[in-house]
mmCIF file of C-alpha atoms in Angstrom:
data_model
loop_
_atom_site.group_PDB
_atom_site.id
_atom_site.type_symbol
_atom_site.label_atom_id
_atom_site.label_comp_id
_atom_site.label_asym_id
_atom_site.label_seq_id
_atom_site.Cartn_x
_atom_site.Cartn_y
_atom_site.Cartn_z
ATOM 1 C CA LEU A 1 21.676 -9.880 42.055
ATOM 2 C CA GLN A 2 18.994 -10.802 39.538
ATOM 3 C CA ILE A 3 19.003 -13.609 36.875
ATOM 4 C CA ASN A 4 16.562 -14.267 34.257
ATOM 5 C CA LEU A 5 15.737 -17.890 33.641
ATOM 6 C CA SER A 6 13.330 -19.423 30.920
ATOM 7 C CA ALA A 7 12.460 -22.863 29.404
ATOM 8 C CA GLY A 8 15.180 -22.385 26.823
ATOM 9 C CA ASP A 9 17.872 -22.708 29.639
ATOM 10 C CA ALA A 10 16.894 -26.017 30.880
ATOM 11 C CA ALA A 11 19.785 -27.985 29.489
ATOM 12 C CA TYR A 12 22.360 -25.880 31.334
ATOM 13 C CA ALA A 13 21.054 -23.709 33.966
ATOM 14 C CA ALA A 14 21.895 -26.268 36.694
ATOM 15 C CA VAL A 15 25.500 -25.524 35.877
ATOM 16 C CA THR A 16 25.505 -21.886 35.000
ATOM 17 C CA VAL A 17 23.041 -20.375 37.419
ATOM 18 C CA PRO A 18 24.839 -21.437 40.743
ATOM 19 C CA ARG A 19 28.150 -20.041 39.307
ATOM 20 C CA LEU A 20 26.447 -16.771 38.822
ATOM 21 C CA LEU A 21 24.848 -16.798 42.228
ATOM 22 C CA HIS A 22 28.064 -17.295 43.896
ATOM 23 C CA ALA A 23 29.812 -14.623 41.987
ATOM 24 C CA HIS A 24 28.561 -11.689 44.104
ATOM 25 C CA PRO A 25 28.458 -12.766 47.810
ATOM 26 C CA GLY A 26 27.734 -9.395 49.128
ATOM 27 C CA CYS A 27 24.397 -8.675 47.502
ATOM 28 C CA ALA A 28 21.459 -7.800 49.562
ATOM 29 C CA GLU A 29 19.127 -10.137 47.792
ATOM 30 C CA ARG A 30 19.205 -12.868 45.057
ATOM 31 C CA LEU A 31 16.224 -12.846 42.659
ATOM 32 C CA LEU A 32 15.311 -15.282 39.938
ATOM 33 C CA VAL A 33 12.838 -13.969 37.304
ATOM 34 C CA LEU A 34 11.431 -17.223 35.804
ATOM 35 C CA ASP A 35 9.897 -16.485 32.341
ATOM 36 C CA ALA A 36 6.941 -19.019 32.100
ATOM 37 C CA CYS A 37 5.434 -17.098 29.054
ATOM 38 C CA ARG A 38 5.163 -19.067 25.650
ATOM 39 C CA GLN A 39 6.527 -16.874 22.865
ATOM 40 C CA PRO A 40 3.897 -15.694 20.534
ATOM 41 C CA ARG A 41 4.187 -16.373 16.828
ATOM 42 C CA THR A 42 5.331 -13.406 14.658
ATOM 43 C CA ARG A 43 6.180 -12.981 10.868
ATOM 44 C CA ILE A 44 9.767 -13.986 11.597
ATOM 45 C CA TYR A 45 9.350 -16.387 14.678
ATOM 46 C CA ASN A 46 7.521 -19.566 15.189
ATOM 47 C CA PRO A 47 7.834 -21.043 18.621
ATOM 48 C CA GLU A 48 6.776 -24.511 17.288
ATOM 49 C CA GLN A 49 10.018 -24.648 15.118
ATOM 50 C CA ARG A 50 12.161 -23.999 18.125
ATOM 51 C CA ALA A 51 10.454 -26.207 20.473
ATOM 52 C CA PRO A 52 6.937 -27.821 20.168
ATOM 53 C CA PHE A 53 4.662 -26.941 22.927
ATOM 54 C CA GLU A 54 5.024 -30.278 25.053
ATOM 55 C CA ASN A 55 8.767 -30.030 24.608
ATOM 56 C CA TRP A 56 8.658 -26.409 25.849
ATOM 57 C CA ARG A 57 6.353 -27.340 28.763
ATOM 58 C CA GLN A 58 8.703 -30.033 29.920
ATOM 59 C CA ARG A 59 11.708 -27.662 29.865
ATOM 60 C CA LEU A 60 9.664 -25.189 31.835
ATOM 61 C CA GLU A 61 9.095 -27.752 34.512
ATOM 62 C CA VAL A 62 12.856 -28.487 34.619
ATOM 63 C CA VAL A 63 13.788 -24.847 35.415
ATOM 64 C CA ARG A 64 10.689 -24.533 37.636
ATOM 65 C CA SER A 65 12.234 -27.390 39.739
ATOM 66 C CA LEU A 66 15.717 -25.868 39.614
ATOM 67 C CA SER A 67 14.236 -22.674 40.963
ATOM 68 C CA ARG A 68 12.474 -24.429 43.873
ATOM 69 C CA ASP A 69 15.753 -26.365 44.577
ATOM 70 C CA LEU A 70 17.883 -23.158 44.649
ATOM 71 C CA LEU A 71 15.275 -21.386 46.866
ATOM 72 C CA GLY A 72 15.185 -24.459 49.148
ATOM 73 C CA ALA A 73 18.952 -24.361 49.405
ATOM 74 C CA GLY A 74 19.109 -20.735 50.350
ATOM 75 C CA LEU A 75 21.083 -19.801 47.188
ATOM 76 C CA VAL A 76 18.252 -17.470 45.999
ATOM 77 C CA ASP A 77 15.985 -15.338 48.240
ATOM 78 C CA ARG A 78 13.103 -14.980 45.801
ATOM 79 C CA VAL A 79 11.665 -16.389 42.607
ATOM 80 C CA GLU A 80 9.259 -14.504 40.623
ATOM 81 C CA GLU A 81 7.430 -16.377 37.896
ATOM 82 C CA LEU A 82 5.979 -14.383 35.095
ATOM 83 C CA THR A 83 2.871 -15.657 33.075
ATOM 84 C CA HIS A 84 0.796 -14.048 30.396
ATOM 85 C CA ASP A 85 -1.964 -13.088 32.789
ATOM 86 C CA ASP A 86 0.451 -11.291 35.070
ATOM 87 C CA ARG A 87 -1.183 -8.094 36.172
ATOM 88 C CA ARG A 88 2.174 -6.391 36.706
ATOM 89 C CA PHE A 89 2.837 -6.360 32.833
ATOM 90 C CA SER A 90 0.553 -3.340 32.494
ATOM 91 C CA ILE A 91 2.568 -1.495 35.301
ATOM 92 C CA TRP A 92 5.873 -2.305 33.601
ATOM 93 C CA ALA A 93 4.572 -1.446 30.271
ATOM 94 C CA THR A 94 3.613 2.087 31.515
ATOM 95 C CA ARG A 95 6.735 2.559 33.473
ATOM 96 C CA TYR A 96 9.215 1.505 30.982
ATOM 97 C CA GLN A 97 7.583 1.616 27.595
ATOM 98 C CA ARG A 98 3.937 2.576 26.684
ATOM 99 C CA PRO A 99 0.703 1.586 28.405
ATOM 100 C CA TRP A 100 -0.389 -0.711 25.532
ATOM 101 C CA MET A 101 3.047 -2.599 25.133
ATOM 102 C CA ARG A 102 2.228 -5.400 27.324
ATOM 103 C CA GLN A 103 3.681 -8.152 25.149
ATOM 104 C CA SER A 104 5.856 -10.648 27.053
ATOM 105 C CA HIS A 105 8.520 -11.044 24.118
ATOM 106 C CA ASP A 106 9.828 -9.073 21.120
ATOM 107 C CA TYR A 107 9.264 -9.664 17.529
ATOM 108 C CA GLY A 108 12.035 -12.106 17.444
ATOM 109 C CA GLY A 109 10.907 -14.263 20.321
ATOM 110 C CA CYS A 110 13.257 -12.842 22.862
ATOM 111 C CA ALA A 111 12.136 -11.591 26.232
ATOM 112 C CA VAL A 112 10.822 -8.090 26.926
ATOM 113 C CA MET A 113 8.804 -8.219 30.235
ATOM 114 C CA PRO A 114 11.417 -10.301 32.227
ATOM 115 C CA TYR A 115 14.044 -7.485 31.699
ATOM 116 C CA TRP A 116 11.748 -4.777 33.014
ATOM 117 C CA ALA A 117 10.827 -6.944 35.860
ATOM 118 C CA GLY A 118 14.565 -7.702 36.637
ATOM 119 C CA ILE A 119 15.078 -3.946 36.956
ATOM 120 C CA ASP A 120 11.811 -3.091 38.691
ATOM 121 C CA LEU A 121 11.325 -5.913 41.297
ATOM 122 C CA PRO A 122 14.531 -5.352 43.430
ATOM 123 C CA LYS A 123 14.557 -2.702 46.103
ATOM 124 C CA THR A 124 18.281 -1.763 45.911
ATOM 125 C CA ASN A 125 19.361 1.180 43.944
ATOM 126 C CA TYR A 126 22.077 -1.021 42.110
ATOM 127 C CA VAL A 127 20.879 -4.047 40.318
ATOM 128 C CA ILE A 128 23.274 -6.747 38.819
ATOM 129 C CA HIS A 129 21.629 -8.667 36.012
ATOM 130 C CA TYR A 130 22.653 -11.856 34.157
ATOM 131 C CA ASP A 131 20.913 -13.933 31.560
ATOM 132 C CA ALA A 132 20.918 -17.567 32.805
ATOM 133 C CA ASP A 133 23.283 -18.676 29.970
ATOM 134 C CA MET A 134 25.975 -16.246 30.787
ATOM 135 C CA TRP A 135 29.497 -17.402 31.908
ATOM 136 C CA ILE A 136 31.800 -15.240 33.744
ATOM 137 C CA HIS A 137 35.464 -15.340 35.032
ATOM 138 C CA GLN A 138 36.078 -13.410 38.086
ATOM 139 C CA ALA A 139 39.515 -13.438 40.156
ATOM 140 C CA PRO A 140 39.329 -14.535 43.735
ATOM 141 C CA GLY A 141 38.683 -11.483 45.904
ATOM 142 C CA PHE A 142 37.442 -9.373 43.056
ATOM 143 C CA ASP A 143 33.867 -8.269 42.479
ATOM 144 C CA TRP A 144 33.336 -6.443 39.135
ATOM 145 C CA ALA A 145 30.151 -4.946 40.420
ATOM 146 C CA ALA A 146 31.756 -3.276 43.204
ATOM 147 C CA ALA A 147 34.359 -1.836 40.877
ATOM 148 C CA ALA A 148 31.607 -0.628 38.646
ATOM 149 C CA ILE A 149 29.755 1.269 41.475
ATOM 150 C CA ALA A 150 33.031 3.055 42.223
ATOM 151 C CA ALA A 151 33.562 3.860 38.562
ATOM 152 C CA LEU A 152 30.024 5.281 38.155
ATOM 153 C CA ALA A 153 30.952 7.891 40.897
ATOM 154 C CA MET A 154 33.586 9.284 38.338
ATOM 155 C CA HIS A 155 31.211 9.387 35.219
ATOM 156 C CA SER A 156 27.666 11.019 35.811
ATOM 157 C CA GLN A 157 26.519 9.999 32.293
ATOM 158 C CA VAL A 158 27.032 6.248 32.999
ATOM 159 C CA VAL A 159 23.653 4.539 33.887
ATOM 160 C CA MET A 160 24.882 1.091 33.236
ATOM 161 C CA ALA A 161 28.147 -0.855 33.461
ATOM 162 C CA ALA A 162 29.487 -4.376 32.712
ATOM 163 C CA PRO A 163 32.705 -6.373 32.789
ATOM 164 C CA ARG A 164 34.875 -7.006 29.773
ATOM 165 C CA SER A 165 32.583 -8.696 27.072
ATOM 166 C CA SER A 166 35.511 -11.067 26.088
ATOM 167 C CA PRO A 167 38.595 -12.653 27.463
ATOM 168 C CA PRO A 168 41.541 -10.196 27.464
ATOM 169 C CA GLY A 169 44.751 -10.892 25.818
ATOM 170 C CA PHE A 170 44.501 -9.126 22.294
ATOM 171 C CA ALA A 171 46.010 -6.010 21.034
ATOM 172 C CA LEU A 172 42.914 -3.833 20.366
ATOM 173 C CA ASP A 173 42.215 -1.206 22.958
ATOM 174 C CA ALA A 174 38.375 -2.213 23.246
ATOM 175 C CA PRO A 175 36.412 -4.745 25.305
ATOM 176 C CA SER A 176 36.537 -7.158 22.449
ATOM 177 C CA LEU A 177 37.657 -7.625 18.752
ATOM 178 C CA HIS A 178 34.246 -7.177 17.292
ATOM 179 C CA GLU A 179 32.657 -4.024 18.882
ATOM 180 C CA GLY A 180 29.792 -2.794 17.023
ATOM 181 C CA ARG A 181 29.452 0.688 18.455
ATOM 182 C CA PRO A 182 32.193 3.397 18.726
ATOM 183 C CA ALA A 183 33.842 3.387 22.217
ATOM 184 C CA THR A 184 35.383 6.288 24.302
ATOM 185 C CA ARG A 185 38.357 5.388 26.339
ATOM 186 C CA VAL A 186 38.343 6.378 30.132
ATOM 187 C CA ASN A 187 40.531 5.382 32.946
ATOM 188 C CA GLU A 188 38.268 2.626 34.137
ATOM 189 C CA GLY A 189 37.325 1.315 30.483
ATOM 190 C CA TRP A 190 35.300 2.124 27.621
ATOM 191 C CA LEU A 191 32.051 4.179 27.195
ATOM 192 C CA ASN A 192 29.541 3.309 24.357
ATOM 193 C CA ASP A 193 25.813 3.826 23.566
ATOM 194 C CA TRP A 194 24.819 0.138 23.340
ATOM 195 C CA PHE A 195 23.235 -1.357 26.500
ATOM 196 C CA SER A 196 23.497 -5.003 26.244
ATOM 197 C CA THR A 197 21.012 -6.985 28.352
ATOM 198 C CA ARG A 198 23.132 -10.190 28.715
ATOM 199 C CA CYS A 199 24.877 -8.846 31.825
ATOM 200 C CA PHE A 200 24.885 -5.325 33.479
ATOM 201 C CA LEU A 201 24.855 -3.346 36.588
ATOM 202 C CA ILE A 202 22.250 -0.706 36.487
ATOM 203 C CA ASP A 203 21.962 2.520 38.532
ATOM 204 C CA ARG A 204 18.018 2.809 38.953
ATOM 205 C CA THR A 205 18.306 6.466 40.363
ATOM 206 C CA ARG A 206 20.044 7.400 37.190
ATOM 207 C CA LEU A 207 17.521 5.509 34.941
ATOM 208 C CA ALA A 208 14.455 6.973 36.709
ATOM 209 C CA PRO A 209 14.280 10.572 35.180
ATOM 210 C CA HIS A 210 14.480 8.940 31.720
ATOM 211 C CA LEU A 211 11.231 6.759 32.172
ATOM 212 C CA PRO A 212 9.193 5.827 30.331
ATOM 213 C CA LEU A 213 11.848 5.118 27.647
ATOM 214 C CA ILE A 214 9.460 5.466 24.545
ATOM 215 C CA GLY A 215 8.218 9.059 23.965
ATOM 216 C CA ARG A 216 4.954 9.938 22.145
ATOM 217 C CA SER A 217 6.693 10.232 18.568
ATOM 218 C CA TRP A 218 8.347 6.820 18.789
ATOM 219 C CA GLY A 219 5.258 5.474 20.338
ATOM 220 C CA ALA A 220 3.331 6.481 17.385
ATOM 221 C CA VAL A 221 5.588 4.686 15.108
ATOM 222 C CA LEU A 222 5.611 1.605 17.230
ATOM 223 C CA ALA A 223 1.646 1.736 17.401
ATOM 224 C CA LEU A 224 1.833 1.615 13.504
ATOM 225 C CA ARG A 225 4.155 -1.192 13.505
ATOM 226 C CA ARG A 226 1.844 -3.039 15.849
ATOM 227 C CA LEU A 227 -0.970 -2.605 13.468
ATOM 228 C CA LEU A 228 1.105 -3.811 10.488
ATOM 229 C CA ASP A 229 2.634 -6.637 12.459
ATOM 230 C CA ARG A 230 6.180 -5.545 11.430
ATOM 231 C CA GLY A 231 9.015 -5.192 13.844
ATOM 232 C CA TYR A 232 6.799 -4.851 16.878
ATOM 233 C CA PRO A 233 7.555 -5.027 19.682
ATOM 234 C CA PRO A 234 11.291 -3.979 19.780
ATOM 235 C CA ALA A 235 13.763 -5.528 22.129
ATOM 236 C CA PRO A 236 14.857 -3.791 25.476
ATOM 237 C CA GLU A 237 18.432 -3.424 23.954
ATOM 238 C CA ILE A 238 16.908 -1.409 21.077
ATOM 239 C CA ILE A 239 14.803 0.855 23.347
ATOM 240 C CA LEU A 240 17.461 1.389 25.700
ATOM 241 C CA HIS A 241 20.113 2.284 22.978
ATOM 242 C CA ARG A 242 17.634 4.413 21.001
ATOM 243 C CA THR A 243 16.517 6.421 24.167
ATOM 244 C CA LEU A 244 19.512 6.591 26.584
ATOM 245 C CA GLY A 245 22.037 6.659 23.847
ATOM 246 C CA ALA A 246 20.377 9.641 22.127
ATOM 247 C CA ARG A 247 20.306 11.450 25.452
ATOM 248 C CA GLY A 248 24.033 11.139 25.944
ATOM 249 C CA LEU A 249 23.912 8.306 28.545
ATOM 250 C CA ARG A 250 26.493 5.570 28.306
ATOM 251 C CA CYS A 251 27.367 1.988 29.398
ATOM 252 C CA LEU A 252 30.657 1.633 30.902
ATOM 253 C CA HIS A 253 32.749 -1.622 30.055
ATOM 254 C CA LEU A 254 35.363 -2.078 32.619
ATOM 255 C CA ALA A 255 38.959 -2.694 31.412
ATOM 256 C CA ASP A 256 39.968 -4.667 34.483
ATOM 257 C CA GLU A 257 41.258 -7.928 33.305
ATOM 258 C CA ARG A 258 40.077 -9.779 36.482
ATOM 259 C CA ALA A 259 36.576 -10.244 35.208
ATOM 260 C CA TRP A 260 35.192 -11.086 31.760
ATOM 261 C CA MET A 261 32.231 -12.855 30.062
ATOM 262 C CA LEU A 262 31.465 -15.276 27.497
ATOM 263 C CA HIS A 263 28.156 -16.183 25.918
ATOM 264 C CA PRO A 264 26.932 -19.097 24.058
ATOM 265 C CA ILE A 265 25.300 -18.796 20.693
ATOM 266 C CA GLN A 266 25.598 -22.697 19.729
ATOM 267 C CA LYS A 267 23.773 -24.505 22.526
ATOM 268 C CA ASP A 268 23.586 -28.105 20.903
ATOM 269 C CA ALA A 269 24.818 -31.282 22.167
ATOM 270 C CA THR A 270 28.373 -30.323 21.271
ATOM 271 C CA TYR A 271 28.234 -27.392 23.509
ATOM 272 C CA LEU A 272 26.507 -29.231 26.346
ATOM 273 C CA ARG A 273 29.289 -31.641 26.410
ATOM 274 C CA LEU A 274 31.648 -28.685 27.094
ATOM 275 C CA LEU A 275 30.094 -27.475 30.270
ATOM 276 C CA PRO A 276 32.507 -29.337 32.571
ATOM 277 C CA ALA A 277 35.536 -28.103 30.641
ATOM 278 C CA LEU A 278 33.907 -24.545 30.510
ATOM 279 C CA THR A 279 33.491 -24.639 34.305
ATOM 280 C CA SER A 280 36.957 -25.756 35.061
ATOM 281 C CA ALA A 281 38.770 -23.436 32.526
ATOM 282 C CA LEU A 282 36.831 -20.361 33.588
ATOM 283 C CA ASP A 283 37.469 -21.027 37.248
ATOM 284 C CA ARG A 284 41.251 -20.864 36.336
ATOM 285 C CA GLY A 285 40.667 -17.927 33.912
ATOM 286 C CA GLN A 286 41.834 -20.098 30.879
ATOM 287 C CA VAL A 287 40.498 -20.072 27.394
ATOM 288 C CA PRO A 288 41.729 -21.363 23.986
ATOM 289 C CA PRO A 289 43.904 -18.676 22.513
ATOM 290 C CA ALA A 290 41.533 -18.096 19.535
ATOM 291 C CA GLN A 291 38.793 -17.381 22.086
ATOM 292 C CA ARG A 292 40.396 -14.173 23.252
ATOM 293 C CA GLY A 293 38.865 -11.119 22.163
ATOM 294 C CA TRP A 294 35.537 -13.005 21.089
ATOM 295 C CA ALA A 295 32.329 -12.632 23.394
ATOM 296 C CA ASP A 296 30.527 -15.549 21.884
ATOM 297 C CA ILE A 297 31.812 -19.005 22.562
ATOM 298 C CA ARG A 298 33.839 -20.622 19.692
ATOM 299 C CA VAL A 299 32.712 -24.168 20.246
ATOM 300 C CA ASP A 300 35.112 -25.606 17.602
ATOM 301 C CA GLU A 301 37.989 -24.071 19.422
ATOM 302 C CA TRP A 302 37.023 -25.603 22.716
ATOM 303 C CA THR A 303 36.443 -28.986 21.441
ATOM 304 C CA SER A 304 40.032 -29.245 19.887
ATOM 305 C CA TRP A 305 41.724 -27.393 22.790
ATOM 306 C CA ASN A 306 44.420 -28.938 24.974
ATOM 307 C CA PRO A 307 45.074 -26.274 27.543
ATOM 308 C CA SER A 308 48.597 -25.339 28.503
ATOM 309 C CA PRO A 309 49.716 -23.122 31.297
ATOM 310 C CA THR A 310 50.240 -20.171 29.014
ATOM 311 C CA ASP A 311 46.454 -20.238 27.889
#
């Protein structure tokens, strides 16, 4: 079990991360990858507008402290902190991308190296990954990752799997009401060619023959983008989709209604006030009716919601 944690998670990680750590009690190891890299400025991303340096540094100390506490309490087995001078960046760049693609973050300020680290550092074949801002409902006694491993045996083209991306209870035969890619229905769920990095289980043995994920021709295009400072580097999701999807590999989204996810886009004070209500509701498997079928948390619906037994 591997969770990515960064300064941006400081306000809520003490609530979300322990819940994620408790979701899979049978894991061989629990690993936190702590992203301590300040995002570089690009044409479309200015880190100072998101969080001035001193604010970012203070938030980083909050998640560092949380990581130490979780390690000391035995909730995690290992914390790997990534900094800009990390020599492993060149190894991961060569293994997963191209040797010269050693940037910590993508063009939009989102993590790159922490995702490759999360796949590369574990020793087990199967790795469960979560971003630290994710919420999951999982029925007592059910482990979606165990169900995913069993389903992988039935589908040789599946390299990654995930639980439902939104709460069930809607009419469309899909993981959500807003699927962006065509999906193929199978007994266990749906197959598509998009590999979200929010939450997944990955089969490293099936991934290995496709590494590095960026071939020479696309690498040449990216080298030009790097020179022009336009759209470089790409996000891991783009790399996985463009390479694995084109080769016929798929992600399996489980249909089982005993596990599903929610993801926050809005992370302001209103959202933070909802954390206790989210914890309680997801433990019960309840959501506002208008949240069903939507992967991103609809904060307005939650603030006006008075739960009933039918929700």
